[in-house]
């Protein structure tokens, strides 16, 4: 049984992705699924994903495709992260959401664990 | 919406918690990595990007990373500029995420106060006019969105060698703009006459010149943000300029704000 949290990163600045890759590889309970760009690439891997971290300009506008992913994957958590400041919002089933501030790679990792543990219901 | 905000404390690059924005900024400004060759400042609203740039460039390059600073706080910017005065070689990485309206005056400020300082814009959008505006404002180099740490390090290396690099399309547009600027200078009036501005527009222009955002101006003048946007729109129209930093520059150069 796979107990690690599987993480997919999408549309974040490359330099941030490089740092997160290093940081997540060091966490035994986290599994790095990859870094992708755009909805087509996300759709290929999202079925195996527990937490999708998606870089966006506005965390308050959930992209249309995310509704589809959340409807089809009850356990999926989506963390929208702004690329211009520290704001983030975690979305999960039935459009529950939880506002966060990500101020370091460590706080992002803590947030991943926190939102993963949220009940899907 | 649940809004528990459990992770709202700011964390500085050394991992310690700060209780307020100002405390955090002070910590960031004081933070130093002692390497002899180059001092590097990172200006971004994103803690994550600052951390990423600092870590990866330190690993790849062994730069002297003087501090990370958060643009938009004038005292902090002043602090970082004043610290830079004591150093001979200093490079500033400016994140485009701070916003176009803040970025262009920031480049100008760094360049005018510290002619020896190198300025490189990172995470820049691939828009010719935007790139040209940055170059015109004084940026020594730029890195487009999606660039890796290696590409950023190579750009920094190039800039420190005194070299510039841009795509052939940008180079062609740069030539065109240079020619236009030269023509415009020939026809320019030495001093522009002050257009008829309302008292409120002058107040807004005053805060625009200080680098304040619409939200900040709204708070200072106790008016709606959309009212500020309306005044800024009118200012740009009356001054015949495209961007607010150009309006600010015009006002400062002609002394229109001297009596405020």
Coordinates of C-alpha atoms in Angstrom, one line a residue:
Chain A
X1 CA 0.0 0.0 0.0
X2 CA 1.3 3.4 -1.0
X3 CA 1.3 5.7 2.0
X4 CA 3.3 8.6 0.6
X5 CA 1.6 11.8 -0.5
X6 CA 2.0 12.1 -4.3
X7 CA 2.6 15.6 -5.5
X8 CA 2.2 17.1 -8.9
X9 CA 3.6 20.6 -9.6
X10 CA 2.2 22.7 -12.5
X11 CA 2.8 26.1 -14.0
X12 CA 5.2 27.4 -11.3
X13 CA 8.4 29.3 -12.1
X14 CA 11.2 26.9 -13.0
X15 CA 13.5 28.2 -10.3
X16 CA 10.9 27.5 -7.7
X17 CA 10.2 24.0 -9.1
X18 CA 14.0 23.2 -8.9
X19 CA 14.0 24.2 -5.2
X20 CA 10.8 22.3 -4.4
X21 CA 12.1 19.2 -6.3
X22 CA 15.1 19.2 -3.9
X23 CA 13.0 19.9 -0.8
X24 CA 10.3 17.3 -1.5
X25 CA 12.9 14.6 -2.4
X26 CA 14.2 14.9 1.1
X27 CA 10.8 14.2 2.7
X28 CA 10.2 10.4 3.1
X29 CA 6.4 10.8 3.2
X30 CA 6.2 12.9 0.1
X31 CA 6.5 11.6 -3.5
X32 CA 7.4 13.9 -6.4
X33 CA 5.3 12.9 -9.4
X34 CA 6.7 15.6 -11.7
X35 CA 6.5 19.1 -13.0
X36 CA 4.1 19.8 -15.9
X37 CA 2.9 22.8 -17.9
X38 CA -0.7 23.3 -19.0
X39 CA -3.9 21.4 -18.7
X40 CA -3.2 18.6 -21.2
X41 CA -0.1 17.6 -19.2
X42 CA -1.9 17.9 -15.9
X43 CA -4.7 15.7 -17.1
X44 CA -2.3 12.9 -18.0
X45 CA -0.9 12.6 -14.4
X46 CA -3.6 14.0 -12.2
X47 CA -5.3 10.6 -11.7
X48 CA -2.3 9.4 -9.7
X49 CA -2.0 12.7 -7.7
X50 CA -3.0 13.4 -4.1
X51 CA -2.0 17.1 -4.1
X52 CA -1.8 19.2 -7.2
X53 CA 0.2 22.5 -6.7
X54 CA -0.8 24.9 -9.4
X55 CA 0.8 28.3 -10.1
X56 CA -1.8 30.9 -11.0
X57 CA -2.1 34.7 -11.1
X58 CA -5.2 34.8 -9.0
X59 CA -5.9 32.2 -6.3
X60 CA -9.5 33.3 -6.0
X61 CA -10.4 32.3 -9.5
X62 CA -10.4 28.5 -9.6
X63 CA -9.8 27.4 -13.2
X64 CA -12.6 25.5 -14.9
X65 CA -10.5 22.4 -15.4
X66 CA -10.1 22.1 -11.6
X67 CA -13.8 21.7 -11.1
X68 CA -13.7 18.6 -13.4
X69 CA -10.7 17.1 -11.6
X70 CA -12.3 17.6 -8.1
X71 CA -15.5 16.1 -9.3
X72 CA -13.8 13.0 -10.6
X73 CA -11.3 12.5 -7.9
X74 CA -12.8 12.7 -4.4
X75 CA -9.5 12.6 -2.6
X76 CA -7.7 15.1 -4.7
X77 CA -6.6 18.4 -3.1
X78 CA -5.6 21.3 -5.3
X79 CA -3.4 24.0 -3.9
X80 CA -3.5 27.2 -6.0
X81 CA -0.4 29.3 -5.4
X82 CA 0.2 32.8 -6.7
X83 CA 3.4 33.4 -8.4
X84 CA 3.7 37.0 -7.5
X85 CA 3.2 36.9 -3.7
X86 CA 2.6 34.4 -0.9
X87 CA -1.1 33.8 -1.2
X88 CA -2.5 30.3 -1.6
X89 CA -5.8 28.6 -1.4
X90 CA -6.4 24.8 -1.0
X91 CA -9.5 23.4 -2.7
X92 CA -11.0 20.0 -2.3
X93 CA -14.2 18.2 -3.0
X94 CA -17.4 20.1 -3.1
X95 CA -15.3 23.2 -3.4
X96 CA -14.3 23.4 0.2
X97 CA -11.4 25.7 0.5
X98 CA -8.8 26.9 3.0
X99 CA -6.7 30.0 2.7
X100 CA -3.0 29.9 3.4
X101 CA 0.2 31.9 3.2
X102 CA 3.2 30.2 1.8
X103 CA 6.3 31.9 3.1
X104 CA 9.0 29.3 2.5
X105 CA 9.5 25.8 1.1
X106 CA 9.2 24.5 4.6
X107 CA 5.8 26.1 5.1
X108 CA 4.7 24.7 1.7
X109 CA 5.6 21.2 2.8
X110 CA 3.8 21.6 6.1
X111 CA 0.8 22.9 4.1
X112 CA 0.9 19.9 1.8
X113 CA 0.7 17.5 4.8
X114 CA -2.0 19.6 6.4
X115 CA -4.3 19.7 3.3
X116 CA -3.7 16.1 2.5
X117 CA -5.0 15.1 5.9
X118 CA -8.3 17.1 5.4
X119 CA -11.3 14.9 5.1
X120 CA -12.7 14.8 1.5
X121 CA -16.2 15.1 3.0
Chain B
X1 CA -15.0 29.5 2.7
X2 CA -13.0 28.4 5.6
X3 CA -10.3 30.9 6.5
X4 CA -8.3 29.4 9.2
X5 CA -5.0 30.9 8.0
X6 CA -2.8 28.7 10.2
X7 CA 0.4 29.7 8.4
X8 CA 0.1 33.4 8.3
X9 CA 3.3 34.2 10.1
X10 CA 6.1 35.4 7.9
X11 CA 9.2 33.3 7.8
X12 CA 12.5 34.8 6.9
X13 CA 15.1 33.1 4.7
X14 CA 16.9 31.8 7.7
X15 CA 13.7 30.1 8.9
X16 CA 13.0 32.1 12.0
X17 CA 9.6 33.4 12.6
X18 CA 8.8 37.1 12.7
X19 CA 5.7 38.5 14.4
X20 CA 5.2 41.4 12.0
X21 CA 6.1 42.4 8.5
X22 CA 8.5 45.1 9.6
X23 CA 10.4 42.6 11.9
X24 CA 10.7 40.2 9.1
X25 CA 11.9 42.8 6.7
X26 CA 14.5 43.9 9.2
X27 CA 15.7 40.4 9.6
X28 CA 15.9 40.0 5.8
X29 CA 17.9 43.2 5.4
X30 CA 20.4 42.1 8.0
X31 CA 20.9 38.7 6.6
X32 CA 24.3 38.3 4.9
X33 CA 26.3 35.6 3.3
X34 CA 30.0 36.4 3.3
X35 CA 31.5 35.8 -0.1
X36 CA 34.1 38.3 -1.4
X37 CA 33.2 38.8 -5.0
X38 CA 29.6 40.0 -5.5
X39 CA 26.7 41.2 -3.5
X40 CA 23.3 40.1 -4.7
X41 CA 19.9 41.6 -3.6
X42 CA 16.6 39.9 -4.5
X43 CA 13.5 42.0 -4.7
X44 CA 10.2 40.1 -4.9
X45 CA 6.8 39.9 -3.1
X46 CA 7.1 36.1 -3.2
X47 CA 9.0 34.6 -0.3
X48 CA 9.1 31.3 -2.2
X49 CA 10.8 32.9 -5.2
X50 CA 13.2 34.7 -3.1
X51 CA 14.2 31.6 -1.2
X52 CA 14.5 29.6 -4.5
X53 CA 16.7 32.2 -6.1
X54 CA 18.8 32.6 -3.0
X55 CA 19.3 28.9 -2.5
X56 CA 19.9 27.9 -6.1
X57 CA 22.2 30.8 -7.0
X58 CA 24.2 30.3 -3.8
X59 CA 24.7 26.7 -4.7
X60 CA 25.4 27.3 -8.4
X61 CA 27.4 30.5 -8.1
X62 CA 28.7 31.2 -4.6
X63 CA 27.6 34.8 -4.9
X64 CA 27.6 37.0 -2.0
X65 CA 24.0 37.2 -1.1
X66 CA 23.6 40.4 0.9
X67 CA 19.9 40.2 1.6
X68 CA 16.5 39.6 0.2
X69 CA 14.1 42.5 0.3
X70 CA 10.5 43.0 -0.2
X71 CA 9.8 45.8 -2.7
X72 CA 6.8 48.0 -2.0
X73 CA 8.0 49.0 1.4
X74 CA 9.8 52.3 0.9
X75 CA 11.8 52.2 4.1
X76 CA 13.0 48.7 3.2
X77 CA 14.0 49.8 -0.3
X78 CA 15.8 52.8 1.2
X79 CA 17.6 50.5 3.6
X80 CA 18.7 48.2 0.9
X81 CA 19.9 51.0 -1.3
X82 CA 21.8 52.6 1.6
X83 CA 23.5 49.3 2.4
X84 CA 24.5 49.0 -1.2
X85 CA 26.4 52.2 -1.1
X86 CA 29.1 50.6 1.0
X87 CA 29.8 47.9 -1.5
X88 CA 31.7 48.1 -4.7
X89 CA 29.9 45.5 -6.9
X90 CA 26.3 45.0 -6.4
X91 CA 23.6 43.1 -8.4
X92 CA 19.9 43.5 -7.9
X93 CA 17.5 40.8 -9.1
X94 CA 14.0 42.4 -9.6
X95 CA 11.1 40.0 -9.9
X96 CA 8.6 41.2 -12.5
X97 CA 5.9 39.9 -10.1
X98 CA 6.2 43.2 -8.1
X99 CA 4.2 44.7 -10.9
X100 CA 5.1 46.8 -13.9
X101 CA 4.2 50.1 -12.2
X102 CA 6.6 49.4 -9.4
X103 CA 9.3 47.7 -11.4
X104 CA 10.1 50.5 -13.8
X105 CA 10.6 53.2 -11.1
X106 CA 12.6 50.7 -9.0
X107 CA 15.0 50.1 -11.9
X108 CA 15.3 53.9 -12.4
X109 CA 15.8 54.4 -8.7
X110 CA 18.6 51.8 -8.4
X111 CA 20.3 53.1 -11.5
X112 CA 20.1 56.8 -10.7
X113 CA 21.3 56.4 -7.0
X114 CA 23.9 53.7 -7.8
X115 CA 25.3 53.9 -11.3
X116 CA 27.7 51.1 -10.5
X117 CA 24.9 48.7 -9.6
X118 CA 23.8 46.0 -12.0
X119 CA 20.0 45.4 -12.4
X120 CA 18.5 42.2 -13.8
X121 CA 14.8 41.6 -14.1
X122 CA 13.6 38.0 -13.6
X123 CA 10.4 36.2 -14.5
X124 CA 9.7 38.9 -17.2
X125 CA 6.8 38.3 -19.6
X126 CA 7.8 37.8 -23.2
X127 CA 6.4 41.2 -24.4
X128 CA 8.6 43.3 -26.6
X129 CA 7.3 46.7 -25.2
X130 CA 7.7 45.5 -21.7
X131 CA 11.3 44.3 -22.3
X132 CA 12.1 47.6 -24.0
X133 CA 10.7 49.6 -21.1
X134 CA 12.9 47.7 -18.7
X135 CA 16.0 48.3 -20.9
X136 CA 15.1 52.0 -21.3
X137 CA 14.6 52.3 -17.6
X138 CA 18.2 51.0 -17.1
X139 CA 18.0 47.2 -16.7
X140 CA 21.3 45.5 -17.6
X141 CA 19.7 42.2 -18.4
X142 CA 16.5 40.2 -18.1
X143 CA 15.4 36.6 -17.8
X144 CA 12.0 35.5 -19.1
X145 CA 9.4 33.5 -17.2
X146 CA 10.2 29.9 -17.1
X147 CA 14.0 30.3 -17.0
X148 CA 16.0 27.8 -15.0
X149 CA 18.5 28.7 -12.3
X150 CA 21.3 27.9 -14.7
X151 CA 19.9 30.5 -17.3
X152 CA 19.6 33.1 -14.5
X153 CA 23.2 32.4 -13.4
X154 CA 24.4 32.7 -17.0
X155 CA 22.6 36.0 -17.4
X156 CA 24.2 37.3 -14.2
X157 CA 27.6 36.2 -15.3
X158 CA 27.1 37.9 -18.7
X159 CA 25.9 41.1 -17.0
X160 CA 28.9 41.2 -14.7
X161 CA 31.2 40.8 -17.6
X162 CA 29.6 43.9 -19.1
X163 CA 27.8 42.0 -21.8
X164 CA 24.1 42.3 -22.8
X165 CA 22.0 39.8 -24.6
X166 CA 18.6 40.0 -26.2
X167 CA 16.8 38.2 -29.0
X168 CA 17.2 39.6 -32.6
X169 CA 13.6 40.8 -32.5
X170 CA 14.1 42.8 -29.4
X171 CA 17.4 44.1 -30.8
X172 CA 15.6 45.3 -33.9
X173 CA 12.9 47.0 -31.8
X174 CA 15.5 48.6 -29.6
X175 CA 17.1 50.2 -32.7
X176 CA 13.7 51.4 -33.8
X177 CA 13.0 52.9 -30.3
X178 CA 16.4 54.6 -30.1
X179 CA 15.8 56.2 -33.5
X180 CA 12.3 57.4 -32.3
X181 CA 13.7 58.7 -29.0
X182 CA 16.4 60.7 -30.9
X183 CA 13.7 62.2 -33.2
X184 CA 11.5 63.0 -30.2
X185 CA 14.4 64.7 -28.4
X186 CA 15.0 66.9 -31.3
X187 CA 11.3 68.1 -31.3
X188 CA 10.9 68.1 -27.5
X189 CA 10.1 71.3 -25.6
X190 CA 12.6 72.0 -22.8
X191 CA 9.8 72.3 -20.2
X192 CA 6.3 71.0 -20.5
X193 CA 3.6 73.3 -19.4
X194 CA 1.6 72.0 -16.5
X195 CA -1.7 70.7 -17.7
X196 CA -4.8 71.7 -15.8
X197 CA -5.1 69.1 -13.0
X198 CA -7.6 69.0 -10.2
X199 CA -6.4 69.2 -6.6
X200 CA -7.3 65.5 -6.2
X201 CA -5.4 64.5 -9.3
X202 CA -2.4 66.4 -8.0
X203 CA -2.7 64.5 -4.7
X204 CA -3.0 61.2 -6.6
X205 CA 0.0 62.1 -8.8
X206 CA 2.0 62.9 -5.6
X207 CA 1.4 59.4 -4.3
X208 CA 2.0 57.8 -7.7
X209 CA 5.4 59.5 -7.7
X210 CA 6.1 57.9 -4.4
X211 CA 5.5 54.5 -6.0
X212 CA 2.2 53.8 -4.1
X213 CA -0.2 51.3 -5.5
X214 CA -3.9 52.2 -6.2
X215 CA -4.9 50.4 -3.0
X216 CA -2.3 52.4 -0.9
X217 CA -3.4 55.7 -2.5
X218 CA -7.1 54.8 -1.7
X219 CA -6.2 54.2 1.9
X220 CA -4.2 57.4 2.2
X221 CA -6.9 59.6 0.6
X222 CA -9.8 57.6 2.2
X223 CA -11.5 57.0 -1.2
X224 CA -12.4 53.9 -3.2
X225 CA -9.8 52.1 -5.2
X226 CA -11.9 52.5 -8.4
X227 CA -12.0 56.3 -7.7
X228 CA -8.2 56.2 -7.6
X229 CA -8.1 54.2 -10.9
X230 CA -10.4 56.9 -12.4
X231 CA -8.0 59.7 -11.3
X232 CA -5.0 57.8 -12.6
X233 CA -6.7 57.2 -15.9
X234 CA -7.5 60.9 -16.2
X235 CA -3.9 61.8 -15.3
X236 CA -2.4 59.6 -18.0
X237 CA -4.8 61.1 -20.5
X238 CA -4.1 64.7 -19.5
X239 CA -0.3 64.2 -19.5
X240 CA -0.4 62.2 -22.7
X241 CA 1.6 59.3 -21.3
X242 CA 1.1 55.6 -21.4
X243 CA 2.3 54.5 -17.9
X244 CA 2.0 56.0 -14.4
X245 CA 5.7 56.0 -13.9
X246 CA 6.0 58.3 -16.9
X247 CA 3.5 60.6 -15.3
X248 CA 5.5 60.5 -12.1
X249 CA 8.7 61.2 -14.0
X250 CA 7.1 64.1 -15.8
X251 CA 5.8 65.6 -12.6
X252 CA 9.1 65.3 -10.8
X253 CA 11.2 66.6 -13.7
X254 CA 9.0 69.7 -14.0
X255 CA 8.6 70.3 -10.3
X256 CA 4.8 70.1 -10.4
X257 CA 4.7 68.4 -7.0
X258 CA 7.0 70.8 -5.2
X259 CA 4.3 72.6 -3.3
X260 CA 2.6 69.5 -1.9

